[in-house]
Coordinates of C-alpha atoms and ligand atoms in Angstrom, one line a residue:
X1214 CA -31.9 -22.1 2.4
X1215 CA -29.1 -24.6 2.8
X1216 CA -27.2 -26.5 0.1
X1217 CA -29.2 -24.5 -2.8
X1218 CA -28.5 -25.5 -6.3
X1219 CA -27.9 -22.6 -8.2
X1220 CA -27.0 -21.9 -12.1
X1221 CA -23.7 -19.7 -12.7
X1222 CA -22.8 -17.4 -15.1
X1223 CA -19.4 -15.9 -16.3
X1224 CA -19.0 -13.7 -18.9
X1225 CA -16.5 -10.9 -17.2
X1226 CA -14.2 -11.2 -20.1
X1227 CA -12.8 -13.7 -22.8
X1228 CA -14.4 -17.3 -21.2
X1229 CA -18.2 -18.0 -21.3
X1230 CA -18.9 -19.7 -18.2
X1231 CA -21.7 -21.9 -17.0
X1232 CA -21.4 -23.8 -13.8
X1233 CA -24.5 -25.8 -11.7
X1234 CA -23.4 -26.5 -7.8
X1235 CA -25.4 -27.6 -4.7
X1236 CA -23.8 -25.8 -1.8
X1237 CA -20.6 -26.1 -2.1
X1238 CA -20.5 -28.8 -4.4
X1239 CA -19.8 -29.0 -8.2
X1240 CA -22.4 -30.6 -10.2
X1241 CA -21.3 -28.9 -14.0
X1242 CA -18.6 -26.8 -15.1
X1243 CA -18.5 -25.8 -18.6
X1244 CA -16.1 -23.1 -20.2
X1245 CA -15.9 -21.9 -23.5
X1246 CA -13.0 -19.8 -24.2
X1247 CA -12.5 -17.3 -27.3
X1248 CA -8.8 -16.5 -26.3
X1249 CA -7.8 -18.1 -30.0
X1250 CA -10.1 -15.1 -31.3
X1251 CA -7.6 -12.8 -29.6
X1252 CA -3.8 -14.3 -29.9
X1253 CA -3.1 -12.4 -33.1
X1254 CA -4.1 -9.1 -31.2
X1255 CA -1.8 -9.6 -28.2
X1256 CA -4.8 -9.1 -26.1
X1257 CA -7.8 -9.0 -24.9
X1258 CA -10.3 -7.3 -28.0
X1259 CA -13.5 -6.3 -26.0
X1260 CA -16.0 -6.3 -29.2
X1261 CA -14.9 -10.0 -30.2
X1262 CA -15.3 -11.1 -26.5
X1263 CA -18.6 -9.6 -26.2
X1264 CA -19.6 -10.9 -29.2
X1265 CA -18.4 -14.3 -28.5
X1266 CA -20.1 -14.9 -25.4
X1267 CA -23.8 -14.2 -27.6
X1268 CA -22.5 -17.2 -29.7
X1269 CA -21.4 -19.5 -26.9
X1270 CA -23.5 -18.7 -24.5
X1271 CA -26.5 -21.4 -25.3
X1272 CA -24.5 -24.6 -26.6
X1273 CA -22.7 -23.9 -23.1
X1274 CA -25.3 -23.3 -20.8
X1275 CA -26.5 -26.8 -23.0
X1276 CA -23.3 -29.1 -22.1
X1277 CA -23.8 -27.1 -18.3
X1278 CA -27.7 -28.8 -17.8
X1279 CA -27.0 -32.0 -19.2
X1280 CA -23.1 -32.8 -17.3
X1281 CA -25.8 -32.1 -14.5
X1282 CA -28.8 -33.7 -15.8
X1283 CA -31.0 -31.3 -14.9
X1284 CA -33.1 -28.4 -16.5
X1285 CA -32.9 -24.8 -15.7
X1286 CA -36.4 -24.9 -13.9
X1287 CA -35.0 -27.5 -11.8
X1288 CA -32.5 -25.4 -10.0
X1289 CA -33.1 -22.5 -6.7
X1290 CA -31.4 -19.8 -7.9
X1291 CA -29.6 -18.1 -10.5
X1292 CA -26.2 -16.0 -10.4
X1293 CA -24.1 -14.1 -12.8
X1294 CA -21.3 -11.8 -12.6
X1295 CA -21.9 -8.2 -12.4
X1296 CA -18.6 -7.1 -12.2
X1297 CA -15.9 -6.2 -12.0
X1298 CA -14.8 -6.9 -16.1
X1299 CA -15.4 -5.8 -19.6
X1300 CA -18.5 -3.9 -19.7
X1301 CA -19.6 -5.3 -23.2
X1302 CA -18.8 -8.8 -21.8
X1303 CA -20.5 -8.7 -18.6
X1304 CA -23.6 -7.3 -20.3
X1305 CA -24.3 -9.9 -22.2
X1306 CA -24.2 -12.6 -19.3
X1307 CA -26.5 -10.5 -17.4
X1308 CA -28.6 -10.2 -19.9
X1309 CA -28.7 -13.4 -20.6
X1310 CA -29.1 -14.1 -16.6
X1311 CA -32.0 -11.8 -16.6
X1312 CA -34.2 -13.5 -19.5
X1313 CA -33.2 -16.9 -18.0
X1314 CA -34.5 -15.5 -14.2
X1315 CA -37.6 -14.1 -15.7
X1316 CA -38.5 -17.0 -18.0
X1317 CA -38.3 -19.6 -15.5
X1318 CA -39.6 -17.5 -12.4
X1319 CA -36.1 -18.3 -10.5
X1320 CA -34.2 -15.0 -7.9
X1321 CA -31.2 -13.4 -9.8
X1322 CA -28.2 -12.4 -7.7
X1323 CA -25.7 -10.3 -9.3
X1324 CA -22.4 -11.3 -7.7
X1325 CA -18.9 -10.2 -7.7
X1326 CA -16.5 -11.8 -9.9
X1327 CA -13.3 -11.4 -7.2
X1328 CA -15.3 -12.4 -4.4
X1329 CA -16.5 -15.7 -6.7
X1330 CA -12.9 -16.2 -7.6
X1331 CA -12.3 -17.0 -3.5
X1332 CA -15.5 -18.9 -3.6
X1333 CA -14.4 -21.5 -5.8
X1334 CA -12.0 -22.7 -3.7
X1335 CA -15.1 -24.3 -1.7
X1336 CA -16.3 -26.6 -4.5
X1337 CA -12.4 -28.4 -4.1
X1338 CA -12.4 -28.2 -0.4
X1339 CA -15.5 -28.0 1.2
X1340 CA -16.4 -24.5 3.3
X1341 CA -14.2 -22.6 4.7
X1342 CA -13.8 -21.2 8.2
X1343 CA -13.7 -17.3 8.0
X1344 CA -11.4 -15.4 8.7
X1345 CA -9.7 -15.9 6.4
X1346 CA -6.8 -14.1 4.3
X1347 CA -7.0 -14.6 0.5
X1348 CA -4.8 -13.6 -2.2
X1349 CA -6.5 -12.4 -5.3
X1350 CA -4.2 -13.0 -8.2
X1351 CA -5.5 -12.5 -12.0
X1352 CA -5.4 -10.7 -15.4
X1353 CA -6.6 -7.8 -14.0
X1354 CA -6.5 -7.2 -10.1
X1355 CA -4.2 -8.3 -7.4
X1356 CA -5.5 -7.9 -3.8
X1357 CA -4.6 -9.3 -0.7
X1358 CA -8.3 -9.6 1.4
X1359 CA -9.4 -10.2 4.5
X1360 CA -12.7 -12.4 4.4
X1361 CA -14.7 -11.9 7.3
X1362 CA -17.7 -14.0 5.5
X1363 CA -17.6 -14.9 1.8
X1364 CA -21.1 -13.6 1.2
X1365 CA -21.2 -10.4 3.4
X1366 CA -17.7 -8.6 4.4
X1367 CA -14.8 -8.8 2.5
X1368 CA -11.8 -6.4 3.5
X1369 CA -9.2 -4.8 0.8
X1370 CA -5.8 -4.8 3.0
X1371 CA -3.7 -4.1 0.1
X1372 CA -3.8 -4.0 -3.8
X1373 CA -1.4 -3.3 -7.2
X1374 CA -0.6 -0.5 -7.4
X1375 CA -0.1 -0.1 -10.8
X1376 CA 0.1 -3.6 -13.3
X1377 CA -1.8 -6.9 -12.2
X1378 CA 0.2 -10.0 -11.8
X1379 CA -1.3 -11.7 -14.5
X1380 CA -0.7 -8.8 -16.7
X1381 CA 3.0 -8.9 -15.9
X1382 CA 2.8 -12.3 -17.1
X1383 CA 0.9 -11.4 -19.9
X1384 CA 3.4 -8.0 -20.7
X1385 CA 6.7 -10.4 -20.1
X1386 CA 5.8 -12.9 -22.0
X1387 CA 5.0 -10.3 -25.1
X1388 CA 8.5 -9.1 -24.6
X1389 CA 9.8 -12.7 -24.8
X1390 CA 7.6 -13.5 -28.4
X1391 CA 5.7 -15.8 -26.2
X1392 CA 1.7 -16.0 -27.3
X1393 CA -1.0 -14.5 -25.1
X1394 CA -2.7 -14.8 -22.3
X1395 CA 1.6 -15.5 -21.3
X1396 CA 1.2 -16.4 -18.0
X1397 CA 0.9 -20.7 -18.8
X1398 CA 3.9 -20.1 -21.0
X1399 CA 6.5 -18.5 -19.2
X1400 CA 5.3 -21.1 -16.2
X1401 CA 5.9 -23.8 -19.2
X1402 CA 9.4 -22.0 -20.0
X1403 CA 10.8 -21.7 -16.5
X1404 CA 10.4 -25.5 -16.1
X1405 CA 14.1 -25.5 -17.9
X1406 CA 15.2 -22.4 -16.5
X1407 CA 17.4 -21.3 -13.5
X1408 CA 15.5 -18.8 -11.5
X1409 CA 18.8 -17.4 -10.0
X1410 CA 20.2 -16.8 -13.8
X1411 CA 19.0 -12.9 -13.3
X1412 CA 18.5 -10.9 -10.0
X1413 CA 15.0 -8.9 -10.9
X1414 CA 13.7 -6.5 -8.1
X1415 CA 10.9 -6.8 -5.5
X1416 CA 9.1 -4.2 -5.3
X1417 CA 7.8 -3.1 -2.1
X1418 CA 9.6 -5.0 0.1
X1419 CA 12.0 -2.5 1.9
X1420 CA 11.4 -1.8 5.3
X1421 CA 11.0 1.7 4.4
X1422 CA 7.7 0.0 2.3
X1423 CA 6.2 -1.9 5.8
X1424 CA 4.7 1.5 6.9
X1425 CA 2.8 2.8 3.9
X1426 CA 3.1 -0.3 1.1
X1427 CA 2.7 -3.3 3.5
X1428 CA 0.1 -5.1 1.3
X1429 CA 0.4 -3.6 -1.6
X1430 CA 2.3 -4.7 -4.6
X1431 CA 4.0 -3.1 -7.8
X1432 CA 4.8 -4.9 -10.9
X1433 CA 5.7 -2.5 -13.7
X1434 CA 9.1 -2.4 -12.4
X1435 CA 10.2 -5.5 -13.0
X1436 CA 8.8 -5.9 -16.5
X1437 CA 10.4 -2.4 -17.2
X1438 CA 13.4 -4.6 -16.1
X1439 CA 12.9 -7.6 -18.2
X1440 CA 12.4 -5.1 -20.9
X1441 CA 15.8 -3.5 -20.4
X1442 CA 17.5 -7.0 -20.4
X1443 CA 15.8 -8.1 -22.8
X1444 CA 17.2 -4.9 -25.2
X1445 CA 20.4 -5.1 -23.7
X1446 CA 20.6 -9.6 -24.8
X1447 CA 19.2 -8.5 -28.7
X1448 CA 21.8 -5.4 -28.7
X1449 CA 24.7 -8.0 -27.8
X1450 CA 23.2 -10.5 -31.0
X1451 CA 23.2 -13.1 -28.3
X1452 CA 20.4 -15.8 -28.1
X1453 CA 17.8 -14.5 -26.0
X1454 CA 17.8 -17.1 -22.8
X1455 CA 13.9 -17.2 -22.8
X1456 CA 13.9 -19.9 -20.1
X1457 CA 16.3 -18.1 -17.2
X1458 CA 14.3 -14.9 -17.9
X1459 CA 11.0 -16.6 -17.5
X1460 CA 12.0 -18.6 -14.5
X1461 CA 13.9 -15.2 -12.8
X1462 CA 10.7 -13.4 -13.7
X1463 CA 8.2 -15.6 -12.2
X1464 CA 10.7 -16.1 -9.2
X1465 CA 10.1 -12.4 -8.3
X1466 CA 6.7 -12.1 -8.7
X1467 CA 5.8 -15.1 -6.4
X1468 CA 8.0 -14.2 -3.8
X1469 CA 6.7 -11.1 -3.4
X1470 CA 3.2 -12.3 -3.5
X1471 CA 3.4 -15.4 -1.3
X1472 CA 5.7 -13.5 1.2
X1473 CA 3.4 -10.6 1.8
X1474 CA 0.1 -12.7 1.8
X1475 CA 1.6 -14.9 4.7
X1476 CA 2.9 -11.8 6.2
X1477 CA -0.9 -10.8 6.5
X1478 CA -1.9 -13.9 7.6
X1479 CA 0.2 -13.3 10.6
X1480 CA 0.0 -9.8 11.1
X1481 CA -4.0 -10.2 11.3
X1482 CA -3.3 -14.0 13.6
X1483 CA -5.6 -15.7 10.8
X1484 CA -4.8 -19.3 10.3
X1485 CA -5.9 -20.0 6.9
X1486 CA -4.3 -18.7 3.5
X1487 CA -6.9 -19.0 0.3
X1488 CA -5.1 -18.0 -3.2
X1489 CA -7.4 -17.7 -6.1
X1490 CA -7.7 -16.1 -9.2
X1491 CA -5.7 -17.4 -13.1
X1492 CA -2.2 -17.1 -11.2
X1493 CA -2.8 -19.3 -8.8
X1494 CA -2.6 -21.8 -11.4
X1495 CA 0.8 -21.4 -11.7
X1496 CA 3.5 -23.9 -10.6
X1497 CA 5.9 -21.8 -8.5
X1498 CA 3.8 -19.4 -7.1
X1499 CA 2.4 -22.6 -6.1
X1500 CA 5.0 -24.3 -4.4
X1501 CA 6.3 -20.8 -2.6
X1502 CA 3.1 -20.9 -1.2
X1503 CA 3.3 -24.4 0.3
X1504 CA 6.7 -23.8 1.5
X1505 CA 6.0 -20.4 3.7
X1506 CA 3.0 -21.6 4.5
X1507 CA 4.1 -24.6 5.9
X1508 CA 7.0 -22.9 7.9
X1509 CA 4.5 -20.3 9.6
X1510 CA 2.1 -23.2 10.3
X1511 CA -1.4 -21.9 8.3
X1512 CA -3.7 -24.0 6.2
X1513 CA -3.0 -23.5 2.6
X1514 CA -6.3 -23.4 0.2
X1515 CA -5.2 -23.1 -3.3
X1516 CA -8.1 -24.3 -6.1
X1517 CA -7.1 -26.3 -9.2
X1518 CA -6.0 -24.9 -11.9
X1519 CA -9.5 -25.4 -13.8
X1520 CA -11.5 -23.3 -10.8
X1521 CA -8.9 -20.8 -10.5
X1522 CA -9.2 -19.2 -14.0
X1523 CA -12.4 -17.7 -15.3
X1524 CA -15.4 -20.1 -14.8
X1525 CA -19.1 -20.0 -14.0
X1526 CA -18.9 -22.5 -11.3
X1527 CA -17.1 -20.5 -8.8
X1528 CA -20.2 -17.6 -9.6
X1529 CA -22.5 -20.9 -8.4
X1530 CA -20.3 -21.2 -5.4
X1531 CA -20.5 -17.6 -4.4
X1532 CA -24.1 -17.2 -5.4
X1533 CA -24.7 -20.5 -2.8
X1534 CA -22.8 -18.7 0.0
X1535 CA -25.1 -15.8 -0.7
X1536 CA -28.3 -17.6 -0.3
X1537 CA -27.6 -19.6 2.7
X1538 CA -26.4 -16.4 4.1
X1539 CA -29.8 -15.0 3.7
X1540 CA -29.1 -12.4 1.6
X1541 CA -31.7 -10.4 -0.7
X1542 CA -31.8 -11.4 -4.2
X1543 CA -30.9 -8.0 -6.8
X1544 CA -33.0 -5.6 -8.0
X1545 CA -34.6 -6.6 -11.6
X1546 CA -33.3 -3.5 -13.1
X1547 CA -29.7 -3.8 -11.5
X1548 CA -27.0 -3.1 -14.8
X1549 CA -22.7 -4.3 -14.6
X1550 CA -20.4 -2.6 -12.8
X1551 CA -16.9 -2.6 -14.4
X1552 CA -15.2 -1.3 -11.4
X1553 CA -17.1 -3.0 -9.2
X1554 CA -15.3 -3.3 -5.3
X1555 CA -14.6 -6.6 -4.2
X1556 CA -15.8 -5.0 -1.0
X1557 CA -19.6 -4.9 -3.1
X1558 CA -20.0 -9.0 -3.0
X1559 CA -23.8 -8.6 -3.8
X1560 CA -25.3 -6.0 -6.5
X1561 CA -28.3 -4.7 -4.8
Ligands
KG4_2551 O1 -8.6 -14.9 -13.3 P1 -8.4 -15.0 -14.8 O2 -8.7 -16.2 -15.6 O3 -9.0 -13.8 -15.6 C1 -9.2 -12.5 -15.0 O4 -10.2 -12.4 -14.2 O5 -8.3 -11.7 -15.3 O6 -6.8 -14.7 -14.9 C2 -6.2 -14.6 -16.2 C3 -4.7 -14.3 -16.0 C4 -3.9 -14.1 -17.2 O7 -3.1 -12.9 -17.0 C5 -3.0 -15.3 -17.4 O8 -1.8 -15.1 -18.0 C6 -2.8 -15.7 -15.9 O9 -4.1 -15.5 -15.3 N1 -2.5 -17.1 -15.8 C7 -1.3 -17.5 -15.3 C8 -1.3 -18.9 -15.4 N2 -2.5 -19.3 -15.9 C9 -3.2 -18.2 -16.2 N3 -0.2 -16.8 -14.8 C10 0.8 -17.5 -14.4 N4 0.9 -18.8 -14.5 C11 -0.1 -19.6 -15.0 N5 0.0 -20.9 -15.0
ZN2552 ZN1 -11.1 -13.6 -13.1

């Protein structure tokens, strides 16, 4: 089936996400977020989110039907994340996703929340010719991937290999007394600062790396280092100078990212660059990107800042990709999978 309309469903962690698309475009996107539920934690409190989705989920999959003005018996298919997440949290949207399938006689597809996060860039700018490379950047995985076909082979050519970029933004941020989730502060702070004030490594990016760490990334070292500066500033009763540390920070970490994910682009002689995920919303990573990829001559795909964090309309877009691919719809009994591969785009 081409063009289906298909219901979307997000509950992976903190946002409870309905989206309604046909094809590859957006017809609803609704998000409601609990993150205020969570500031005065300093994290992410799996109980509260779960527990938050069971409140939101109906007044949002509500505002979701009627931005479309449509019913949920009007649409093709349903699909909901299945992972990977917060167990607690994806089990209530695929609960949820199962009574809804079963009362209204519609296929379920469990989908995978990475894979959707690529997806979504489809609802801003139409499909996408695979291959192509995408970089995965968010709370809590960062991957660079080669898509073969969005709904049937996705490869891992290199991950973290120990903190996420997000949660770098999120641990920095911490260290600078700047609320959670960090990362839309520090890109708020480094507005006013000077992003040569303080040399912070790269990790990974020594030739002696290109063998065995090519595509892979590390982040703990770098917030180990703002950590140390950090201490060192307080110890000298100085002013902390939030901004310069912020804009230094988030200076290494794009570098590294953008440099190596147009590094694959090359090395695998694919033309298009997709970044997705809640860093892509931010500003410099942003602008490295258009920069590099501008010089090596390869399409740029990077989804506004509202598809690239946490939403149910980029599980609509995948779930449409899976359909017109002809994929099987999942198993009525099929559970979450908090670990689930990105390579795993469909639970069946
Ligand atoms: O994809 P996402 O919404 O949720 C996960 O699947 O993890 O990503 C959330 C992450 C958080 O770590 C948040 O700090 C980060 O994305 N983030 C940003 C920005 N907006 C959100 N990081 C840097 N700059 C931003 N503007
Ligand atoms: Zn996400």
């Amino acid at each position: 089936m081409s063009d289906p309309l298909v219901l979307g469903i997000e509950t992976s962690c903190d946002e409870t996400g309905i989206g309604i698309v046909r094809g590859t475009e957006l017809l609803a996107h609704e998000v409601a977020s609990s993150v205020d539920e969570h500031v005065r934690f300093g994290g992410i409190v799996p109980e509260v989110a779960s527990r938050a989705h069971l409140e939101a989920f109906v007044p949002t999959l509500r505002r979701a039907c009627s931005r479309a003005a449509l019913n949920v018996d009007d649409v093709d298919a349903i699909a909901v994340t299945a992972g990977p997440g917060l167990t607690g949290s994806l089990l209530v949207g695929v609960a949820a996703a199962k009574a809804l399938a079963i009362g209204h006689d519609k296929p379920l597809y469990g989908v995978n929340h990475l894979a959707a996060h690529v997806a979504a860039d489809q609802l801003e700018h139409g499909r996408f010719t695979e291959p192509v490379v995408a970089l995965l950047v968010s709370g809590g995985h960062t991957e660079l991937l080669k898509v073969h076909d969005i709904a049937g082979q996705i490869e891992l050519l290199g991950s973290t290999i120990d903190d996420a970029a997000g949660e770098a933004f999120d641990k920095v941020a911490r260290l600078l007394g700047l609320p959670y989730p960090g990362g839309p502060h520090i890109d708020r702070q480094a507005h006013d600062g000077d992003p040569a004030a303080i040399s912070f490594p790269r990790a990974l990016t020594q030739p002696k790396d290109r063998q065995r760490y090519r595509w892979d990334f590390s982040f703990s070292g770098v917030k180990s280092a703002v950590a140390r500066h950090v201490d060192r500033q307080r110890a000298d009763g100085g002013e902390l100078p939030v901004s310069d540390i912020a804009a230094s920070f988030q200076d290494s970490v794009c570098d590294v990212l953008t440099a190596k994910a147009v590094d694959a682009c090359q090395a695998h002689d694919v033309g298009t660059l997709v970044i997705a995920g809640g860093v892509a919303a931010n500003g410099r990573l942003r602008e490295f990107a258009r920069e590099r990829a501008d010089e090596a001559g390869i399409t740029l795909r990077v989804p506004r800042p509202g598809l690239c964090t946490d939403n149910g309309a980029m599980v609509a877009a995948l779930g449409a990709a899976v359909i017109d691919g002809g994929h099987a719809a999942s198993p009525p009994d099929f559970g979450a999978d908090s670990a689930l591969p990105v390579s795993h785009i469909v639970v069946n």
